[in-house]
Short mmCIF file of C-alpha atoms and ligand atoms in Angstrom, two decimals:
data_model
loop_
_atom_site.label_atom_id
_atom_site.label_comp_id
_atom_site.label_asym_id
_atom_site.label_seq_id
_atom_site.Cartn_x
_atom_site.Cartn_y
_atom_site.Cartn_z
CA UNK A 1 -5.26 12.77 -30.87
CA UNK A 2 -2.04 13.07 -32.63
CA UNK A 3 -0.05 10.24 -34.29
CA UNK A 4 2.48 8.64 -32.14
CA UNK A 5 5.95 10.16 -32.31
CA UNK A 6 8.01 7.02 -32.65
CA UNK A 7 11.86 6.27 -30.80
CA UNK A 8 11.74 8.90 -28.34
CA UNK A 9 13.98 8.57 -25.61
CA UNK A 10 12.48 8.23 -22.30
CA UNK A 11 15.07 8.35 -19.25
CA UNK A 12 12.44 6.77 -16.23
CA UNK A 13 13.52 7.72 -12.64
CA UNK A 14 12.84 5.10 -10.00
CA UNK A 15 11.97 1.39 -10.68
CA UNK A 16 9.72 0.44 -8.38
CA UNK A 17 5.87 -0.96 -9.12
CA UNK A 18 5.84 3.01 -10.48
CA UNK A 19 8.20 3.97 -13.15
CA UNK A 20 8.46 -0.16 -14.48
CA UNK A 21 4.83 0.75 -15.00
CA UNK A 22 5.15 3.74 -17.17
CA UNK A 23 8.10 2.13 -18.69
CA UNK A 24 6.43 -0.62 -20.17
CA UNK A 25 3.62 1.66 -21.19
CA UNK A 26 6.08 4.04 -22.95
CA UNK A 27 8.26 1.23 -24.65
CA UNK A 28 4.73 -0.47 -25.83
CA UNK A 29 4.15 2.81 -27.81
CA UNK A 30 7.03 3.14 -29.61
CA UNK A 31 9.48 5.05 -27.28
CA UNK A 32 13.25 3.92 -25.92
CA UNK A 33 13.49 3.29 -22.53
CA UNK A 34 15.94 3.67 -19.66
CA UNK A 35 14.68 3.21 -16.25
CA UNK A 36 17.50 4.08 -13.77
CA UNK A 37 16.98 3.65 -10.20
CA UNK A 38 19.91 4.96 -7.59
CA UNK A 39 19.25 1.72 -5.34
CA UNK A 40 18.41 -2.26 -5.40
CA UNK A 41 15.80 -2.91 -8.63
CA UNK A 42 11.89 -2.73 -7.71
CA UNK A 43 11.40 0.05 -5.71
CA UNK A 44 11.07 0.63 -1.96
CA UNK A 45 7.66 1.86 -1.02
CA UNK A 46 7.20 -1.31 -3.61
CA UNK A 47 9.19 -3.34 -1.36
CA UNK A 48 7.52 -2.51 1.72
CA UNK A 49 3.79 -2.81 0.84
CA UNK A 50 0.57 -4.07 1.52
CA UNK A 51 -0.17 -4.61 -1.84
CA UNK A 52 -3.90 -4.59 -1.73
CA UNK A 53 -5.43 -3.71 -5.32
CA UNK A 54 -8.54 -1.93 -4.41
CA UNK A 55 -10.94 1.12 -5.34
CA UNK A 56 -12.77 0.47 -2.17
CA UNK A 57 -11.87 3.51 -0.92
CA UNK A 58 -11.63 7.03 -2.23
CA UNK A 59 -12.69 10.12 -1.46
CA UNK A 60 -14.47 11.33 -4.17
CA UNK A 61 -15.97 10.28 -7.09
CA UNK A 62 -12.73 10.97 -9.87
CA UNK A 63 -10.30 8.87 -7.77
CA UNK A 64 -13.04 6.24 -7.05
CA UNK A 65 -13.23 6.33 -11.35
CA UNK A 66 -9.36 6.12 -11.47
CA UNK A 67 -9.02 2.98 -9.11
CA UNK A 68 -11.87 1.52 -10.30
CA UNK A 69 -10.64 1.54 -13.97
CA UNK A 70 -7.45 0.49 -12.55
CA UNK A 71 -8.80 -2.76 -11.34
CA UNK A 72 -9.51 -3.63 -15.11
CA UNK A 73 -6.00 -2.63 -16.18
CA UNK A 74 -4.13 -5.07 -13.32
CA UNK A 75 -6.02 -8.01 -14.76
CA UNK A 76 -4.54 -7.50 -18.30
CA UNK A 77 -1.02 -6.94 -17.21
CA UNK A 78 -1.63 -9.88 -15.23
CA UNK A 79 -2.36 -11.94 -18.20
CA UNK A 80 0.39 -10.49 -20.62
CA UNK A 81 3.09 -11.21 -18.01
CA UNK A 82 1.64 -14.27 -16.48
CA UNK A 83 1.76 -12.65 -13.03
CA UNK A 84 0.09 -15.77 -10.83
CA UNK A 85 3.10 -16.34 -8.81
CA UNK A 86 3.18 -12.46 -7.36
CA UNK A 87 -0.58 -11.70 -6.82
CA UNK A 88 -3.94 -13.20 -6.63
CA UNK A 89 -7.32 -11.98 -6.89
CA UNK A 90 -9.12 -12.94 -4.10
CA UNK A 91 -11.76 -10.75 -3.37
CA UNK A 92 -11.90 -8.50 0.13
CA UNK A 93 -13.88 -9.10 3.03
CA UNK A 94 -14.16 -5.84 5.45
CA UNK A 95 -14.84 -5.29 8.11
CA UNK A 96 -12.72 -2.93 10.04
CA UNK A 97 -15.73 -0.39 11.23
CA UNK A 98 -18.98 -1.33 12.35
CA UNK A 99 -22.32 0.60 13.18
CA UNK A 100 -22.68 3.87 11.03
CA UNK A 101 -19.16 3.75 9.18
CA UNK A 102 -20.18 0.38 8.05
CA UNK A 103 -23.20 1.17 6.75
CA UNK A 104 -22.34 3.95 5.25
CA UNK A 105 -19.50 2.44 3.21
CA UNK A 106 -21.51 0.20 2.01
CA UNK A 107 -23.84 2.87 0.66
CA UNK A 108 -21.18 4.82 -0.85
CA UNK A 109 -20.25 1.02 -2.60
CA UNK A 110 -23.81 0.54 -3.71
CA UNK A 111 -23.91 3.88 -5.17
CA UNK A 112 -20.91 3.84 -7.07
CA UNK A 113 -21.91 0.39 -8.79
CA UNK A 114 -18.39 -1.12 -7.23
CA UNK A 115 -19.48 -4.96 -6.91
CA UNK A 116 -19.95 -5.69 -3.38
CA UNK A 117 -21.74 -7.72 -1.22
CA UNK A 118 -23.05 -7.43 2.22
CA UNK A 119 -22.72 -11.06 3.72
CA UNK A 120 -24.41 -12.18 7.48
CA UNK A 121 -22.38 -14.10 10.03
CA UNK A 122 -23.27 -17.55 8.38
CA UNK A 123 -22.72 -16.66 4.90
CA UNK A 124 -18.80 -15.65 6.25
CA UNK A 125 -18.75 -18.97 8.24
CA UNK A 126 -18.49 -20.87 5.11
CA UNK A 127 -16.57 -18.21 3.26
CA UNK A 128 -13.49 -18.34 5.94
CA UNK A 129 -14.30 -21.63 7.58
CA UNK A 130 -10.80 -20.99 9.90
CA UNK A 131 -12.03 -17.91 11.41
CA UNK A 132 -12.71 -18.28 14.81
CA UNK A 133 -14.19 -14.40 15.57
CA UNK A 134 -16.75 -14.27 12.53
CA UNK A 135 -17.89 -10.96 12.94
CA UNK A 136 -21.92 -10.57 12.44
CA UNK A 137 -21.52 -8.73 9.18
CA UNK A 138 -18.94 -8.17 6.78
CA UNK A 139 -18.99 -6.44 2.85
CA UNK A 140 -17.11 -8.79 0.54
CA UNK A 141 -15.70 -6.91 -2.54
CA UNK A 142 -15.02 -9.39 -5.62
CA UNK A 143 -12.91 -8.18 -7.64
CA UNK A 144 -9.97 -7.21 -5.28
CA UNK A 145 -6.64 -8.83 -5.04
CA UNK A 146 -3.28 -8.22 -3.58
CA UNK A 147 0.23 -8.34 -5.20
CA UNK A 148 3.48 -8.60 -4.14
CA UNK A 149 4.56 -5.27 -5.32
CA UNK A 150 8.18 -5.23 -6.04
CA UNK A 151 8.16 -9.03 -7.45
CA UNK A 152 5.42 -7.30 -9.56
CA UNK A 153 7.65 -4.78 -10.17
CA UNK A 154 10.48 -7.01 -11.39
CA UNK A 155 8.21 -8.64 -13.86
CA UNK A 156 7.65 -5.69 -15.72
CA UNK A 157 11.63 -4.41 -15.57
CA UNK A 158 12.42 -8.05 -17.49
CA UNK A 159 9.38 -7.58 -19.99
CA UNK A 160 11.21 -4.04 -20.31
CA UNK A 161 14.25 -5.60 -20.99
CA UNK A 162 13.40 -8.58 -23.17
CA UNK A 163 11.90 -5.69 -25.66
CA UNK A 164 15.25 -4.17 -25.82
CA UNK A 165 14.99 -1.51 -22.49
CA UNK A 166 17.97 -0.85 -20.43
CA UNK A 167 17.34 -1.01 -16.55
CA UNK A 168 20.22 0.19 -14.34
CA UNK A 169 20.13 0.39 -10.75
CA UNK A 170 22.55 1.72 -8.07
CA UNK A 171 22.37 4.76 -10.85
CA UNK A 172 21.06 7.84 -8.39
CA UNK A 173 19.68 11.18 -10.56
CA UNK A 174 21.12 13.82 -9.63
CA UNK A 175 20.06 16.28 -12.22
CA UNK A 176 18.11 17.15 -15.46
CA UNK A 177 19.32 19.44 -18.04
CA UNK A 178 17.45 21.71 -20.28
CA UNK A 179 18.05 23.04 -24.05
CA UNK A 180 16.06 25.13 -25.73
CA UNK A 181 13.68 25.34 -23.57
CA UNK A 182 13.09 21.72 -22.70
CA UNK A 183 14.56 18.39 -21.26
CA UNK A 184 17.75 17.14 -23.32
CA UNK A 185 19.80 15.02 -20.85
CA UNK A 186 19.75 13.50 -16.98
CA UNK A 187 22.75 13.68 -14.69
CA UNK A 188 23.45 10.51 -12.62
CA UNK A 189 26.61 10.33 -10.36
CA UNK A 190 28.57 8.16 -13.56
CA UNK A 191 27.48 10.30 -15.85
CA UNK A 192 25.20 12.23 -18.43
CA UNK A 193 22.25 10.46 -20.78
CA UNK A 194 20.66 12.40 -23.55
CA UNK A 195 17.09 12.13 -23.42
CA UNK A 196 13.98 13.25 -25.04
CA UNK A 197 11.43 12.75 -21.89
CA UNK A 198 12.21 12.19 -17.93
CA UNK A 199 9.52 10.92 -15.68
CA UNK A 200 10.19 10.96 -12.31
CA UNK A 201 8.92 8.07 -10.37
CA UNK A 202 11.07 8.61 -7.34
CA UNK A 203 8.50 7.34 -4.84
CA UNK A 204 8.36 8.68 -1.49
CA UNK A 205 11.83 10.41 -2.13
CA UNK A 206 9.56 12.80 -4.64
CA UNK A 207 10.26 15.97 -2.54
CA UNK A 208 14.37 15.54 -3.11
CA UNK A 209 15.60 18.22 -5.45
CA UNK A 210 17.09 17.67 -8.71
CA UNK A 211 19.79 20.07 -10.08
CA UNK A 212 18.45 21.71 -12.64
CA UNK A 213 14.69 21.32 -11.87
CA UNK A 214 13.31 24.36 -9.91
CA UNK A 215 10.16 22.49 -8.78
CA UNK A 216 10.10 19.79 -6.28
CA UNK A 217 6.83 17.78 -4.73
CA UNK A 218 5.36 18.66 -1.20
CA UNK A 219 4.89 15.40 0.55
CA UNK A 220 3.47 14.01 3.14
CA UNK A 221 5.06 10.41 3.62
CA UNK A 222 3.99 8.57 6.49
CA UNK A 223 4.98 5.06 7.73
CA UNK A 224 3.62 1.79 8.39
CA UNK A 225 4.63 -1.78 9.60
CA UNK A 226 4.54 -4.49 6.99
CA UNK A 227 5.18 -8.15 8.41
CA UNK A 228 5.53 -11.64 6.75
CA UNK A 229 5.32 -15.22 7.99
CA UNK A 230 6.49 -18.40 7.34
CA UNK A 231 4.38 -20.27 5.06
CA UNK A 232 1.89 -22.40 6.32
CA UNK A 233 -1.02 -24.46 3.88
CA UNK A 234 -3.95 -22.08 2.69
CA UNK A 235 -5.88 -20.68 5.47
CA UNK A 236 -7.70 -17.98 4.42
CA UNK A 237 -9.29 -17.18 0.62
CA UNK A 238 -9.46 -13.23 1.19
CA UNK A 239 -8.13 -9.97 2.13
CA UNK A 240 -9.26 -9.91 5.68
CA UNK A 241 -9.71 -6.64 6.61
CA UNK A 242 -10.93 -6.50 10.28
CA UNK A 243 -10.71 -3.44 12.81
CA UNK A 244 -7.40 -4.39 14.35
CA UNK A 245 -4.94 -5.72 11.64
CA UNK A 246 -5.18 -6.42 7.42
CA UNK A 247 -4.15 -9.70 6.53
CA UNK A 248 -4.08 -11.88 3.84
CA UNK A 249 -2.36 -15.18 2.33
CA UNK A 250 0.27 -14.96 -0.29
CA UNK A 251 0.07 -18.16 -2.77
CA UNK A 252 3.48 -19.60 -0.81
CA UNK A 253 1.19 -20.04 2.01
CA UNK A 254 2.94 -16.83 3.76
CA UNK A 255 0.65 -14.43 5.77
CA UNK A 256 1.22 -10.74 5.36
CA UNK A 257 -0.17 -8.14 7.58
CA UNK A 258 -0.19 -4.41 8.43
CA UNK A 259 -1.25 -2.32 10.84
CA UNK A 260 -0.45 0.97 11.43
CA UNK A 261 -3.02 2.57 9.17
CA UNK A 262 -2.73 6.50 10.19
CA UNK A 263 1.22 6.66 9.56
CA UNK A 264 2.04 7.65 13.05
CA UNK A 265 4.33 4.86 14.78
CA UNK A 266 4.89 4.70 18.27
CA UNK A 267 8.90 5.76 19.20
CA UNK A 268 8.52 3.65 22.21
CA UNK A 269 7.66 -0.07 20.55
CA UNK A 270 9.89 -1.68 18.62
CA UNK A 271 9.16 -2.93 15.29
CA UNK A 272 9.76 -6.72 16.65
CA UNK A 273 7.33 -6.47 19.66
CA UNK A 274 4.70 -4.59 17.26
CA UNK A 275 5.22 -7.85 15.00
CA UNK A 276 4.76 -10.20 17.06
CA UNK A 277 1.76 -8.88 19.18
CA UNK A 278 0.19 -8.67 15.17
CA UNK A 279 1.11 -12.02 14.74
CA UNK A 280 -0.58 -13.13 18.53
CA UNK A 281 -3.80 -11.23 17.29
CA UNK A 282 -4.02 -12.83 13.78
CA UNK A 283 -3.32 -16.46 15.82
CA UNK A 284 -6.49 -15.52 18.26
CA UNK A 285 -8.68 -14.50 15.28
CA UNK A 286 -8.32 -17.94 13.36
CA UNK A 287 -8.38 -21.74 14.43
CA UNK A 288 -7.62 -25.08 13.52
CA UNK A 289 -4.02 -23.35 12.12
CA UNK A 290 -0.61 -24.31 12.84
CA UNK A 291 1.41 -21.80 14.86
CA UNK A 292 2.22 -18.53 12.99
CA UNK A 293 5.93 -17.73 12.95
CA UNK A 294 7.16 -14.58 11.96
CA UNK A 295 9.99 -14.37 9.17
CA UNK A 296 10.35 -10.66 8.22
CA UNK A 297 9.37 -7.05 9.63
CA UNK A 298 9.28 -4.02 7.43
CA UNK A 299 9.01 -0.48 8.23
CA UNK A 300 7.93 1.28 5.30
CA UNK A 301 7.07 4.86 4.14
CA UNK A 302 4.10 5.26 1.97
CA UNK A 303 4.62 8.20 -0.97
CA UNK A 304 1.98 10.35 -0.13
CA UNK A 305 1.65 13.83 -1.78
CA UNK A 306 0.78 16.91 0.63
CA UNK A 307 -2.81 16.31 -0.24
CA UNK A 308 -2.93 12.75 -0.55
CA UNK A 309 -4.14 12.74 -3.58
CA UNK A 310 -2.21 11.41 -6.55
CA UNK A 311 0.34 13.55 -8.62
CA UNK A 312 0.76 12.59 -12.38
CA UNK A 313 1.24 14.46 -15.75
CA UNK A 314 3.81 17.05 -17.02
CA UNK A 315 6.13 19.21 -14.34
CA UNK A 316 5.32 22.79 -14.26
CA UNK A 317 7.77 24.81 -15.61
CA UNK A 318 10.08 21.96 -17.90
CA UNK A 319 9.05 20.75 -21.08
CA UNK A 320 9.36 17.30 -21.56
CA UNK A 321 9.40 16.20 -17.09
CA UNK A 322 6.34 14.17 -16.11
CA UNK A 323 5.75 13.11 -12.73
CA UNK A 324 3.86 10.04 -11.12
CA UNK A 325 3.86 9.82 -7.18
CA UNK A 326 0.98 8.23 -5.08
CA UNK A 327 0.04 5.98 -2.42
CA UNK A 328 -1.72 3.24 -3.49
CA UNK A 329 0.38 2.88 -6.15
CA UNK A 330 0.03 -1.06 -6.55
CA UNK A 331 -3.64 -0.73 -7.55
CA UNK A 332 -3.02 2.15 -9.56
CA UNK A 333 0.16 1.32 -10.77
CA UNK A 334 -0.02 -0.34 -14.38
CA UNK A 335 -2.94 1.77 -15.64
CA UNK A 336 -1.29 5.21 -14.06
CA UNK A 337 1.56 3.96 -16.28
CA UNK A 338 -0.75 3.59 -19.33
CA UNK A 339 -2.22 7.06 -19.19
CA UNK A 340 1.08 8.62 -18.56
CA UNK A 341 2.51 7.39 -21.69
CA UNK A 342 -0.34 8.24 -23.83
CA UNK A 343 0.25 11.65 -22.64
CA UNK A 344 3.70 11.58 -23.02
CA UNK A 345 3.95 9.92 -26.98
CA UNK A 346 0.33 10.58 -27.91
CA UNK A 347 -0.40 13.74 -26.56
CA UNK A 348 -3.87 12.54 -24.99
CA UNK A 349 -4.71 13.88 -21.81
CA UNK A 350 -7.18 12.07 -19.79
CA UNK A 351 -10.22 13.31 -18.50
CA UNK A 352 -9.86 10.73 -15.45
CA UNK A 353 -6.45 12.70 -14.70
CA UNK A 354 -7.97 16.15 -14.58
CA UNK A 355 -7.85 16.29 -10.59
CA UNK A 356 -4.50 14.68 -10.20
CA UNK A 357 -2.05 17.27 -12.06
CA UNK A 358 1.62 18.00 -10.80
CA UNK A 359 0.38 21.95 -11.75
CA UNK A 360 -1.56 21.72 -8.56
CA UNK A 361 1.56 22.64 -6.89
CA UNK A 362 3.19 24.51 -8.79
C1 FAD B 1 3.26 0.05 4.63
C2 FAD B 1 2.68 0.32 3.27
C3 FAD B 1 1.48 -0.25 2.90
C4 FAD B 1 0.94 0.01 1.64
N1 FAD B 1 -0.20 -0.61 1.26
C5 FAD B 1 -0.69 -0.42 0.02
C6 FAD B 1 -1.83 -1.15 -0.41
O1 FAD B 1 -2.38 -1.97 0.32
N2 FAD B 1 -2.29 -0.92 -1.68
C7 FAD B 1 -1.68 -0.02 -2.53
O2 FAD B 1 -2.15 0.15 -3.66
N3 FAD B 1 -0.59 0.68 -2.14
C8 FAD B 1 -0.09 0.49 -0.90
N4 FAD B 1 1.02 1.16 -0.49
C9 FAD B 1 1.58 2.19 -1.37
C10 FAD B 1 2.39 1.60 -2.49
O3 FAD B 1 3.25 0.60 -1.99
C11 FAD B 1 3.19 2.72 -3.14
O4 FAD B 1 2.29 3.73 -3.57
C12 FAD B 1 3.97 2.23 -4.37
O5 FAD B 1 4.77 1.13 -4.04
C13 FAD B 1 4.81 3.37 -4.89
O6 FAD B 1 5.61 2.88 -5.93
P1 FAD B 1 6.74 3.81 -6.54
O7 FAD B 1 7.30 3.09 -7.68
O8 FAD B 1 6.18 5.18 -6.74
O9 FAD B 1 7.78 4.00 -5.34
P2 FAD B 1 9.00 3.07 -4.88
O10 FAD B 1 8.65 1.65 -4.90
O11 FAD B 1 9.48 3.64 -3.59
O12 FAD B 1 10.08 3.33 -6.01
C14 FAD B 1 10.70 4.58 -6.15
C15 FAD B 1 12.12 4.34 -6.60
O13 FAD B 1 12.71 5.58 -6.96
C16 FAD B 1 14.09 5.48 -6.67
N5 FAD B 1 14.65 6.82 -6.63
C17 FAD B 1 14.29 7.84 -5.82
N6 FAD B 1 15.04 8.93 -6.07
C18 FAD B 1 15.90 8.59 -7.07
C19 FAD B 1 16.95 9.27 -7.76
N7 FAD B 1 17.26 10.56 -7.50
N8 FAD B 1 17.64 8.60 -8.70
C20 FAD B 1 17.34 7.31 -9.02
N9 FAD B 1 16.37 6.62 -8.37
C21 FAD B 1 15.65 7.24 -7.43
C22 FAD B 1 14.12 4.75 -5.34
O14 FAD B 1 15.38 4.16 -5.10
C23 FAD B 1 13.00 3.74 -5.51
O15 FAD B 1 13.49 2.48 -5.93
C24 FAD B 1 1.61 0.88 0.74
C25 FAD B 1 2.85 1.42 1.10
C26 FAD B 1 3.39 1.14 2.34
C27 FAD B 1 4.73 1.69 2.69
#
């Protein structure tokens, strides 16, 4: 490993759960930070999330290592920033497909060492005490949580800031300029910043080009409703995942809940009448509850890259441009910032990246 090169500028594009993330990670070795995001502060796909911190699922072993490690990494930048009023850990119980796909995921759980546990209709009974249909089996998953992604977010801009950072938003990118050979400044539409490093955490927007940059990401975004209640007292203690809707409790008392899980939305239902037929279904599954009442509906568009795998390291082709896009990114998000910047200022490349490189597309 080299030593760390110290006071590098880093110019951070995009300030959702994402590029705060890498931010942080960059400023805590050393480097100067500017995170510039052309909207509101926090992100979108941040915004607009389910926010479940999981390594429950992935398809294959490296990404299962990457989320699982990720886990870890949550729970420390939940300590340093005292994050207990945007996310809780709560543990998962699932139970969205039964029969063979059930068993099976909890063989591929078992054989990955991921702590789970497969829990009978009375052992879920006194787990969720207000569910009315307790399913006959369910896999509970300890050491899940869920966050509120863009308050999460937020956090980590002021922790960015109170150690000297400068976080602008309603600043778009519209460029990055090059000098022997490498990165020396970003355009922005009010003007140009000299800088050292540019990471591009542009989120969902990740196949927009850049003057200046002959490389842009092939995507494949897809959408999904996000809703939000009023509060109402604690309910539920988990991440309910069941085979019509995911929903969970927010520590106002608030539920959230998604459910369009393979991105395609249906032209011919409106967002509101999606919501609230959610909100009837999540009302029939529990009892002894007051009457759910809906307060917000959010269409959002997950960042996924053309293979759906995660994007992150050095842009082919530009010395100095690094890249982090993925779904998922609230589990993935602080420690994906971590490795990033020890790439970036210490020159070590991770082993647990090796599958995930920008050069994929190049
Ligand atoms: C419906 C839904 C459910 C989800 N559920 C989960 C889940 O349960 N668990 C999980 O881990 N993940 C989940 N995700 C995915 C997760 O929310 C995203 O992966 C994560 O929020 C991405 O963060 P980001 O910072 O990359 O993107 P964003 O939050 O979108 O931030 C990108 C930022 O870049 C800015 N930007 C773009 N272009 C420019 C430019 N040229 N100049 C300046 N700024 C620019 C944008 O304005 C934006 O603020 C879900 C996403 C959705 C939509």
């Amino acid at each position: 490993m080299s030593d760390v090169v110290v006071n590098q500028q880093v110019v951070v594009v995009g300030s959702g759960i994402i590029g705060a993330s890498v931010a942080l990670a960059c400023q805590d070795l050393g480097a100067e930070v500017t995170i510039l995001d052309k909207g509101l502060l926090g992100g979108i796909a941040s915004g607009n999330s389910f926010g479940w911190i999981n390594a429950s699922f992935a398809e294959n072993q490296a990404y299962f290592d990457l989320r699982n490690e990720a886990l870890e990494r949550f729970r420390a930048l939940d300590q340093r920033l005292s994050l207990e009023n945007h996310m809780r850990w709560q543990g998962t119980l699932w139970w969205e497909d039964m029969g063979h796909d059930f068993a099976e995921q909890f063989q591929v759980l078992t054989k990955r060492g991921y702590p789970s546990k497969l829990l009978k209709y009375s052992e879920i009974e006194t787990l969720e005490p207000h569910l009315r249909e307790v399913p006959d089996q369910a896999i509970l998953t300890t050491t899940e949580g869920a966050a509120q992604a863009k308050s999460v977010a937020l956090a980590i801009l002021d922790e960015v800031k109170r150690n000297g950072g400068t976080v602008r938003g309603c600043v778009p990118v519209t460029g990055i300029r090059q000098a022997a050979g490498r990165v020396s400044s970003v355009q922005t539409e009010v003007g140009e910043l000299l800088c050292d490093v540019v990471v591009l955490a542009t989120g969902a927007a990740a196949q927009s080009a850049l003057i200046g940059l002959d490389w842009t990401l092939p995507m494949a975004n897809n959408e999904g409703i996000i809703l939000q209640t009023d509060p109402l007292p604690q309910v539920i203690q988990h991440v309910l995942m069941t085979p019509d809707v995911h929903f969970r409790q927010n520590l106002d008392g608030s539920f959230v809940a998604g459910q369009i899980f393979n991105g395609e939305t249906n032209p011919n239902v409106s967002a509101i009448a999606l919501a609230s037929e959610i909100i009837s279904r999540i009302q029939t599954k529990l009892r002894d509850i007051p009457k759910l009442r809906l307060a917000e509906v959010k269409i959002g568009i997950r960042p996924v890259p053309l293979d759906g795998m995660p994007v992150i390291g050095a842009v082919p082709g530009l010395v100095g441009a690094y890249t982090a896009i993925m779904h998922s990114g609230v589990t993935l998000g602080p420690f994906v910032g971590q490795l990033l910047a020890s790439e970036i200022l210490e020159g070590y490349a991770s082993p647990l990246l090796k599958l995930f490189r920008p050069v994929r597309f190049a």
